[in-house]
Amino acid sequence: MNATGVGQIVKVALSLIVFALLWQAACYVFSVPTFLVPAPSDILLRLFEKGGLYLTHTWVTFYETLLGFAFAVLGGCLAAAVIVVVPALRDVIMPLLLIAQIVPKVAIAPILLIWFGYGLAPKVLIAFLIAFFPVVVNTTQGLISVEQELLELGQSLKATRWQIFWKFRVPTALPNLFSGMKIAITLAVIGAVIGEFVGGNRGLGYLIIIANQELDTPLAFAAILVLSVGGIILFWMIEIAERYLVPWSSTGDANIEMARQ
Amino acid sequence: MSSPKPAIEVADLCKTYVVRGAATAALDRLSFSVAPQEFVSLLGPSGCGKTTVLKIIAGLTAPTEGIVKLEGHTVLGPRADVGMVFQTPALMRWRTAIENVLLPAEILSLDLRKFRGRAKDLLDLVGLSDFINKLPNQLSGGMQQRVSIARALVHDPSILLLDEPFSALDAMTRNQLNVELLRIWSERKKTSLLITHSIPEAVFLSDRVVVLTARPAKVMDIVEITLPRPRTPDMRVSPTFINLVDRLGRLIGLEFA
Ligand SMILES: Nc1ncnc2c1ncn2[C@@H]1O[C@H](COP(=O)(O)OP(=O)(O)OP(=O)(O)O)[C@@H](O)[C@H]1O
Ligand SMILES: [Mg+2]
C-alpha cells in the first residue's frame, strides 16, 4: 500500500473517531436513555462483555454469507455462460432471473423457512437468491463486450467456439465479474441476516431480534457494528483479490485518481 | 506484373447490406487483382465500402454477388494463411506484447516453444525488443499498432490485409510506421492489401493504387506507382512522388465535385 493509501485510512479513521465522540457527547449532554440510543461506550462495553457470544454468532452469519455468495458466483457465472453460448436460451433465462430478482426476498423468506426448516439451508438460499442477480448481469455484460475487431481476428484464424469463449470472452469478463462480486458480497450479508430474522436460533440477525425483544439496545447496536465491519472486510478482500487477479484493469484506478483531483 | 495466378482476385463483387428491410449497397461490381508479393492500396472516400471489401476477402462476410479467389482458390470462409491488421490495435489487454503476438500461433495450435523465438524476432523487427513483456496499457498507441502488425505476421501468412492501420496515429508516428511497414514488406515479401485514406501513404508504399468511388464502391481508376524500389523517405519530395499524389488527389477530388 502506498503513502496516499495510508493517509486515506488515517483520514477515514479520524472522521469515524470524531463521529463517535460527538455521538458520545450528545448522549451525555441530552442524557438519552440507553435503551433508546446507547452511547458508543455502552456499545463497546457490551461487545467486550459478550465477546464469546459474538464470536459464535458472527461465525454462523459469516458462514451462511460465504456459502450463499459462493453459490451465487458459481451459479451466476454458469448462467451468464449459458446465456452467451446459447443465445436462444437467453429469452428463457432472463425473464426467470428478473422475476427472481423482483420478488421481495423478505416476503418469501417465511415460505422458504416452511420448505427448508430452521437450519442453515434457508439462510444460504436467501443469501444466494439476493446475490445472484448482479453476478449474472455483470458477467453476461463482460462476456459479450469483447472488442468487435478482436472477435474478427479470432474468426479470421478460424478459432473454435471453445477458444473464443475461454481465450477471448472469459478474460474480458473478469473485471465485470469482480464488479458483480463486490455488489453480491454485500447483498449476501443482507440475505443471511434476513433469513436469521425470520427464523432460527443462531447468527447476528437472531441476536438483534433477541436484543430488541429484551430492550437490550446496546447489544443490538453491537451486533449491527460487527455485521457492518464484517461486511466491509469481506468487500475489501474481494477488492484485494481483484488487484492481484485482474492487474490489467488498472484504468479503473486511473479514473478514480482523475475524479479525485 | 503479369502472373498466371494472382494472389488476390476480386471479380464483380457486389454487397448489399439489408438492415430491417432497408438496403444499403456497399459494393457495385468491384473488380481488381493483386499479384503475388505485390503491395496494393485501396483508396476511397470514407464509408464507401473499403472495410467491406477486406472482410469479404478475409472470408468474414459473404458477398451478395461475385467471387474472391486467393491463390486460385475461391474464398468460402476464413483462411489461416491471411494476416489481418485493423484500424484499432485490437490487443488483449490482459496479455503482454509477446503473448499477444503469439495469439494466432496459439489458436492454430502451433508449437509455441518454436514460435516464441519467432515472436521475439518480429517484435524486434517492429522495434519493440525492450517491450516484450509489457501490457498494452503500458504501450503508446503507435507501439500497440506495431504489436498488432507483429501479430499479423507470426503465423507466416502469405497475404497481409491492413485496414487503415495508421489512421488513429499522429502524422509523425504514421510516417515512421510507413517506413517500418515498407522495411517489413521488403524483408518478408508478403502480398499486401492496404486500405487507407492517406494519398501520400498509398503512394509511398504501393506498387499500384486502386481508387474507389463513393458508395457503392466501384473501381474508378488503377494507378501504377512508378517510384523505384527500394524506396526511401527522401523520395517523398521527388517530382514523381508529388505528381502521383497530385494525380490521385485530382481523381478523388473529381469524385467529390
Ligand atoms: N454490418 C453492416 N450492416 C449494415 N450496413 C453496413 C455494415 N457494415 C457496413 N455497412 C454499411 O456499408 C457501407 C460501407 O461500410 P464500410 O465499413 O465498408 O466503409 P469504409 O469504406 O470502410 O468506411 P471508413 O472509411 O469509414 O472505414 C456503409 O454505408 C455502412 O453503413
Ligand atoms: Mg473502414
Short mmCIF file of C-alpha atoms in Angstrom, two decimals, chain A residues 88-190:
data_model
loop_
_atom_site.label_atom_id
_atom_site.label_comp_id
_atom_site.label_asym_id
_atom_site.label_seq_id
_atom_site.Cartn_x
_atom_site.Cartn_y
_atom_site.Cartn_z
CA ALA A 88 -31.57 -18.98 -27.80
CA LEU A 89 -31.81 -19.71 -24.05
CA ARG A 90 -31.36 -16.05 -23.20
CA ASP A 91 -35.05 -15.27 -23.62
CA VAL A 92 -35.90 -18.22 -21.36
CA ILE A 93 -33.42 -17.44 -18.58
CA MET A 94 -33.58 -13.66 -18.40
CA PRO A 95 -37.31 -13.33 -17.51
CA LEU A 96 -36.94 -16.01 -14.84
CA LEU A 97 -33.96 -14.18 -13.40
CA LEU A 98 -35.80 -10.90 -13.45
CA ILE A 99 -38.77 -12.39 -11.62
CA ALA A 100 -36.46 -13.99 -9.06
CA GLN A 101 -34.82 -10.60 -8.59
CA ILE A 102 -38.02 -8.57 -8.31
CA VAL A 103 -39.82 -10.83 -5.80
CA PRO A 104 -39.05 -9.29 -2.38
CA LYS A 105 -36.84 -11.74 -0.52
CA VAL A 106 -38.25 -10.62 2.84
CA ALA A 107 -41.67 -11.75 1.62
CA ILE A 108 -40.62 -15.20 0.53
CA ALA A 109 -38.27 -15.84 3.46
CA PRO A 110 -41.06 -17.26 5.69
CA ILE A 111 -42.13 -19.59 2.89
CA LEU A 112 -38.56 -20.80 2.41
CA LEU A 113 -38.47 -21.49 6.13
CA ILE A 114 -41.55 -23.68 5.84
CA TRP A 115 -39.95 -25.55 2.99
CA PHE A 116 -36.42 -25.91 4.27
CA GLY A 117 -36.70 -25.74 8.03
CA TYR A 118 -34.92 -23.52 10.52
CA GLY A 119 -31.36 -24.59 9.84
CA LEU A 120 -28.62 -23.40 7.53
CA ALA A 121 -30.34 -24.08 4.20
CA PRO A 122 -32.93 -21.25 4.02
CA LYS A 123 -30.36 -18.62 5.08
CA VAL A 124 -27.89 -19.74 2.44
CA LEU A 125 -30.69 -19.88 -0.11
CA ILE A 126 -31.85 -16.33 0.59
CA ALA A 127 -28.26 -15.04 0.51
CA PHE A 128 -27.82 -16.86 -2.80
CA LEU A 129 -31.08 -15.54 -4.30
CA ILE A 130 -30.33 -11.96 -3.42
CA ALA A 131 -26.65 -12.05 -4.51
CA PHE A 132 -27.12 -14.00 -7.73
CA PHE A 133 -28.53 -11.28 -9.98
CA PRO A 134 -25.66 -8.76 -10.01
CA VAL A 135 -23.23 -11.58 -10.79
CA VAL A 136 -25.26 -12.78 -13.78
CA VAL A 137 -25.89 -9.31 -15.18
CA ASN A 138 -22.32 -8.09 -14.82
CA THR A 139 -20.70 -11.29 -16.06
CA THR A 140 -23.01 -11.52 -19.07
CA GLN A 141 -22.21 -7.93 -19.92
CA GLY A 142 -18.50 -8.73 -19.69
CA LEU A 143 -18.70 -11.87 -21.79
CA ILE A 144 -20.40 -10.05 -24.66
CA SER A 145 -18.18 -6.97 -24.58
CA VAL A 146 -15.21 -8.42 -26.45
CA GLU A 147 -13.96 -5.84 -28.93
CA GLN A 148 -15.51 -6.42 -32.37
CA GLU A 149 -12.18 -6.38 -34.21
CA LEU A 150 -10.65 -8.82 -31.76
CA LEU A 151 -13.52 -11.21 -32.46
CA GLU A 152 -12.97 -10.77 -36.18
CA LEU A 153 -9.31 -11.60 -35.69
CA GLY A 154 -10.37 -14.79 -33.94
CA GLN A 155 -12.77 -15.66 -36.74
CA SER A 156 -10.15 -14.96 -39.39
CA LEU A 157 -7.94 -17.54 -37.66
CA LYS A 158 -10.83 -19.99 -37.52
CA ALA A 159 -10.85 -20.06 -33.73
CA THR A 160 -13.25 -22.63 -32.33
CA ARG A 161 -16.22 -21.59 -30.16
CA TRP A 162 -14.35 -23.08 -27.24
CA GLN A 163 -11.28 -20.93 -27.95
CA ILE A 164 -13.37 -17.79 -28.44
CA PHE A 165 -15.06 -18.44 -25.12
CA TRP A 166 -12.01 -19.22 -22.99
CA LYS A 167 -9.35 -17.07 -24.64
CA PHE A 168 -11.44 -14.06 -25.64
CA ARG A 169 -14.63 -13.84 -23.60
CA VAL A 170 -13.65 -15.07 -20.13
CA PRO A 171 -10.64 -12.78 -19.63
CA THR A 172 -12.65 -9.84 -20.99
CA ALA A 173 -15.38 -10.56 -18.43
CA LEU A 174 -13.13 -10.85 -15.35
CA PRO A 175 -13.28 -7.15 -14.39
CA ASN A 176 -17.08 -7.26 -14.72
CA LEU A 177 -17.25 -10.45 -12.67
CA PHE A 178 -15.39 -8.69 -9.88
CA SER A 179 -17.76 -5.70 -10.01
CA GLY A 180 -20.63 -8.17 -9.72
CA MET A 181 -18.95 -9.99 -6.82
CA LYS A 182 -18.43 -6.77 -4.90
CA ILE A 183 -22.14 -6.00 -5.05
CA ALA A 184 -23.01 -9.63 -4.40
CA ILE A 185 -21.00 -9.96 -1.18
CA THR A 186 -22.74 -7.01 0.45
CA LEU A 187 -26.12 -8.38 -0.64
CA ALA A 188 -25.25 -11.86 0.63
CA VAL A 189 -24.72 -10.44 4.12
CA ILE A 190 -28.17 -8.84 3.95
#
